[in-house]
């Protein structure tokens, strides 16, 4: 495993344990985060502080969440990570699933890493 893959796996391990500080370790101060669903950007954040605030808020949505890495493919400075996701909602979502409901999906995350830091992260489902 190279340093970039270790950085990615550390981010995912921190995500799984709701460790926002661990998630932001290794991120550039001007990191860009995007959530993409069905080909549309549903959330775009710029900067580590915006990412940190959103990650802290998102902790309240789930009582449990797990990302499992199926495969990592390097494409230049980008790493495409195939993910299996499972989560249990801690709250009722407006017009959506209810508290206690299990969510399962497959998706991918694309990490762009420059100079040993995550500069761009896209979560795609």
XYZ file of N, CA and C in Angstrom:
375
model
N 0.856 -1.176 0.000
C 0.000 0.000 0.000
C 0.905 1.244 0.000
N 0.610 2.178 -0.900
C 1.415 3.400 -0.945
C 0.850 4.444 0.027
N 1.557 5.567 0.152
C 1.169 6.605 1.117
C -0.210 7.188 0.810
N -0.540 7.341 -0.471
C -1.840 7.899 -0.849
C -2.970 6.947 -0.456
N -2.783 5.662 -0.708
C -3.810 4.690 -0.315
C -3.950 4.628 1.201
N -2.855 4.760 1.907
C -2.917 4.783 3.375
C -3.701 6.008 3.857
N -3.482 7.154 3.224
C -4.223 8.372 3.545
C -5.727 8.158 3.341
N -6.083 7.522 2.236
C -7.490 7.241 1.921
C -8.086 6.284 2.952
N -7.387 5.221 3.247
C -7.902 4.230 4.209
C -8.023 4.835 5.617
N -7.106 5.714 5.983
C -7.207 6.394 7.281
C -8.435 7.300 7.316
N -8.720 8.008 6.218
C -9.911 8.855 6.133
C -11.167 8.000 6.331
N -11.248 6.879 5.635
C -12.432 6.015 5.713
C -12.575 5.413 7.111
N -11.477 5.004 7.727
C -11.534 4.479 9.101
C -12.061 5.544 10.052
N -11.606 6.788 9.892
C -12.090 7.882 10.738
C -13.568 8.153 10.468
N -13.983 8.120 9.214
C -15.390 8.310 8.860
C -16.252 7.269 9.582
N -15.821 6.022 9.543
C -16.598 4.929 10.140
C -16.759 5.063 11.647
N -15.848 5.782 12.300
C -15.923 5.948 13.754
C -16.360 7.363 14.154
N -16.892 8.126 13.181
C -17.400 9.481 13.445
C -16.299 10.415 13.952
N -15.065 10.176 13.547
C -13.906 10.946 13.999
C -13.604 12.055 12.988
N -14.230 13.200 13.156
C -14.071 14.305 12.211
C -12.631 14.803 12.174
N -11.995 14.874 13.324
C -10.594 15.309 13.348
C -9.735 14.369 12.514
N -9.961 13.074 12.662
C -9.225 12.095 11.861
C -9.543 12.191 10.382
N -10.798 12.503 10.057
C -11.173 12.663 8.654
C -10.435 13.826 8.011
N -10.220 14.894 8.762
C -9.599 16.090 8.190
C -8.070 16.047 8.244
N -7.512 15.087 8.969
C -6.062 14.922 8.966
C -5.644 14.524 7.553
N -4.723 15.251 6.998
C -4.281 14.938 5.642
C -5.032 15.680 4.560
N -5.978 16.536 4.955
C -6.703 17.351 3.970
C -6.018 18.705 3.816
N -6.009 19.205 2.603
C -5.494 20.544 2.341
C -6.455 21.568 2.938
N -5.951 22.719 3.337
C -6.804 23.758 3.931
C -7.856 24.253 2.945
N -7.577 24.151 1.640
C -8.531 24.595 0.622
C -9.216 23.418 -0.086
N -9.344 22.302 0.639
C -9.975 21.107 0.076
C -11.361 21.443 -0.499
N -11.711 20.743 -1.569
C -13.049 20.857 -2.162
C -13.730 19.505 -1.991
N -14.958 19.530 -1.473
C -15.756 18.318 -1.294
C -17.025 18.447 -2.117
N -17.365 17.377 -2.827
C -18.622 17.336 -3.580
C -19.349 16.035 -3.299
N -20.659 16.126 -3.144
C -21.521 14.961 -3.084
C -22.305 14.957 -4.393
N -22.261 13.843 -5.091
C -22.914 13.745 -6.395
C -23.874 12.570 -6.365
N -25.145 12.836 -6.651
C -26.171 11.795 -6.694
C -26.836 11.826 -8.052
N -26.869 10.665 -8.696
C -27.493 10.525 -10.014
C -26.982 11.582 -10.993
N -25.675 11.835 -10.934
C -25.035 12.743 -11.874
C -25.157 14.220 -11.551
N -25.804 14.576 -10.442
C -25.968 15.981 -10.069
C -25.250 16.275 -8.758
N -24.570 17.407 -8.720
C -23.897 17.835 -7.496
C -24.971 18.318 -6.522
N -25.085 17.626 -5.379
C -26.086 17.991 -4.375
C -25.483 18.798 -3.230
N -24.162 18.780 -3.127
C -23.474 19.543 -2.087
C -22.056 19.806 -2.566
N -21.614 21.053 -2.424
C -20.227 21.415 -2.742
C -19.723 22.320 -1.624
N -18.600 21.936 -1.046
C -17.983 22.705 0.031
C -16.554 23.061 -0.366
N -16.136 24.254 0.014
C -14.767 24.672 -0.253
C -14.112 25.070 1.063
N -12.968 24.452 1.346
C -12.215 24.754 2.556
C -12.440 23.730 3.652
N -11.411 23.530 4.432
C -11.447 22.505 5.476
C -12.440 22.850 6.587
N -12.620 24.146 6.892
C -13.567 24.518 7.951
C -15.005 24.219 7.535
N -15.355 24.484 6.273
C -16.699 24.159 5.774
C -16.912 22.647 5.795
N -15.882 21.893 5.413
C -15.975 20.437 5.439
C -16.162 19.957 6.875
N -15.369 20.507 7.793
C -15.438 20.094 9.198
C -16.834 20.350 9.778
N -17.404 21.529 9.508
C -18.749 21.851 10.020
C -19.791 20.862 9.487
N -19.738 20.586 8.200
C -20.698 19.668 7.600
C -20.526 18.262 8.171
N -19.283 17.822 8.351
C -19.025 16.485 8.889
C -19.528 16.363 10.325
N -19.378 17.419 11.114
C -19.899 17.413 12.490
C -21.419 17.326 12.480
N -22.078 18.093 11.612
C -23.543 18.045 11.508
C -24.018 16.663 11.071
N -23.325 16.064 10.117
C -23.738 14.775 9.557
C -23.657 13.643 10.578
N -22.830 13.800 11.607
C -22.732 12.761 12.635
C -24.081 12.502 13.295
N -24.922 13.530 13.395
C -26.218 13.387 14.056
C -27.220 12.594 13.215
N -26.945 12.414 11.943
C -27.891 11.736 11.047
C -27.868 10.223 11.193
N -26.765 9.674 11.705
C -26.600 8.221 11.723
C -26.213 7.722 13.106
N -26.787 6.578 13.488
C -26.350 5.924 14.718
C -25.203 4.964 14.407
N -25.101 4.581 13.150
C -24.037 3.691 12.696
C -23.821 3.968 11.216
N -22.559 3.926 10.787
C -22.265 4.058 9.363
C -20.935 3.381 9.066
N -20.886 2.718 7.934
C -19.690 1.986 7.563
C -19.477 2.077 6.059
N -18.285 2.471 5.690
C -17.851 2.383 4.300
C -16.835 1.257 4.228
N -17.028 0.355 3.252
C -16.062 -0.718 3.016
C -15.441 -0.503 1.647
N -14.136 -0.565 1.591
C -13.421 -0.397 0.320
C -13.432 -1.724 -0.415
N -13.959 -1.706 -1.642
C -13.903 -2.893 -2.488
C -12.674 -2.881 -3.383
N -12.334 -1.684 -3.881
C -11.224 -1.609 -4.825
C -10.751 -0.160 -4.938
N -9.450 0.017 -5.090
C -8.874 1.339 -5.317
C -8.109 1.306 -6.639
N -8.420 2.265 -7.510
C -7.747 2.381 -8.793
C -7.105 3.756 -8.880
N -5.821 3.794 -9.184
C -5.135 5.069 -9.345
C -5.252 5.526 -10.789
N -5.617 6.811 -10.951
C -5.699 7.430 -12.265
C -4.989 8.778 -12.174
N -3.674 8.785 -12.407
C -2.884 9.997 -12.244
C -2.808 10.374 -10.774
N -3.211 11.612 -10.465
C -3.221 12.072 -9.071
C -4.525 11.725 -8.367
N -5.443 11.098 -9.089
C -6.742 10.745 -8.516
C -6.784 9.249 -8.205
N -7.540 8.955 -7.152
C -7.753 7.570 -6.740
C -9.255 7.327 -6.694
N -9.718 6.377 -7.494
C -11.133 6.019 -7.512
C -11.332 4.846 -6.565
N -12.201 5.035 -5.585
C -12.396 4.038 -4.533
C -13.828 3.519 -4.620
N -13.963 2.235 -4.956
C -15.281 1.607 -4.988
C -15.667 1.260 -3.555
N -16.871 1.707 -3.153
C -17.312 1.641 -1.757
C -18.630 0.885 -1.640
N -18.748 0.077 -0.586
C -20.045 -0.434 -0.124
C -20.385 0.369 1.115
N -21.587 0.914 1.166
C -21.985 1.767 2.280
C -23.171 1.144 3.001
N -23.117 1.176 4.337
C -24.240 0.782 5.193
C -24.365 1.827 6.282
N -25.594 2.192 6.593
C -25.816 3.128 7.677
C -27.182 2.901 8.308
N -27.320 3.332 9.549
C -28.593 3.286 10.259
C -28.932 4.712 10.658
N -30.097 5.180 10.237
C -30.492 6.560 10.513
C -30.779 6.788 11.990
N -30.310 7.908 12.503
C -30.568 8.298 13.889
C -31.709 9.302 13.963
N -32.159 9.805 12.817
C -33.245 10.788 12.760
C -34.161 10.462 11.587
N -35.368 11.030 11.623
C -36.259 10.955 10.467
C -35.808 12.003 9.458
N -35.689 11.606 8.196
C -35.334 12.564 7.149
C -36.604 13.113 6.516
N -36.628 14.411 6.203
C -37.817 14.983 5.573
C -38.101 14.297 4.238
N -39.336 13.896 4.042
C -39.750 13.232 2.797
C -38.895 12.018 2.467
N -38.423 11.325 3.485
C -37.533 10.213 3.208
C -37.595 9.144 4.261
N -36.526 8.410 4.387
C -36.454 7.301 5.343
C -36.616 7.768 6.790
N -36.982 6.821 7.652
C -37.251 7.116 9.062
C -36.102 6.658 9.956
N -36.095 7.216 11.156
C -35.126 6.837 12.185
C -35.115 5.318 12.335
N -33.922 4.753 12.432
C -33.772 3.312 12.607
C -33.690 2.542 11.303
N -34.026 3.200 10.200
C -33.992 2.509 8.914
C -32.548 2.308 8.462
N -32.292 1.128 7.906
C -30.968 0.809 7.383
C -30.865 1.253 5.943
N -29.748 1.866 5.616
C -29.465 2.257 4.243
C -28.287 1.434 3.743
N -28.394 0.957 2.525
C -27.299 0.219 1.888
C -27.185 0.694 0.455
N -25.944 0.953 0.036
C -25.737 1.348 -1.352
C -24.285 1.118 -1.742
N -24.078 1.079 -3.024
C -22.736 1.029 -3.574
C -22.468 2.366 -4.244
N -21.248 2.793 -4.182
C -20.885 4.044 -4.814
C -19.385 4.098 -4.965
N -18.908 5.307 -5.199
C -17.469 5.471 -5.267
C -17.102 6.851 -4.757
N -15.887 6.941 -4.306
C -15.315 8.209 -3.900
C -14.078 8.427 -4.748
N -13.883 9.660 -5.161
C -12.691 10.002 -5.911
C -11.892 11.006 -5.092
N -10.691 10.597 -4.740
C -9.769 11.414 -3.955
C -8.694 11.938 -4.903
N -8.519 13.245 -4.967
C -7.379 13.804 -5.680
C -6.373 14.241 -4.621
N -5.161 13.747 -4.753
C -4.137 13.979 -3.745
C -2.947 14.672 -4.409
N -2.539 15.780 -3.816
C -1.376 16.515 -4.298
C -0.474 16.832 -3.110
N 0.805 16.620 -3.283
C 1.790 16.902 -2.237
C 1.419 16.261 -0.897
N 0.879 15.051 -0.954
C 0.557 14.311 0.255
C -0.702 14.746 0.971
N -1.534 15.598 0.318
C -2.776 16.068 0.937
C -3.960 15.833 0.012
N -5.102 15.566 0.618
C -6.346 15.445 -0.148
C -6.777 16.855 -0.526
N -6.841 17.133 -1.837
C -7.232 18.470 -2.292
C -8.642 18.485 -2.847
N -9.166 17.313 -3.213
C -10.523 17.230 -3.754
C -11.074 15.849 -3.441
N -12.312 15.823 -2.950
C -12.998 14.564 -2.633
C -14.401 14.634 -3.175
N -14.741 13.658 -4.020
C -16.107 13.543 -4.544
C -16.691 12.224 -4.098
N -17.863 12.268 -3.463
C -18.623 11.069 -3.120
C -19.730 10.936 -4.146
N -19.780 9.792 -4.816
C -20.706 9.599 -5.929
C -21.586 8.383 -5.647
N -22.911 8.607 -5.742
C -23.853 7.492 -5.575
C -24.944 7.589 -6.609
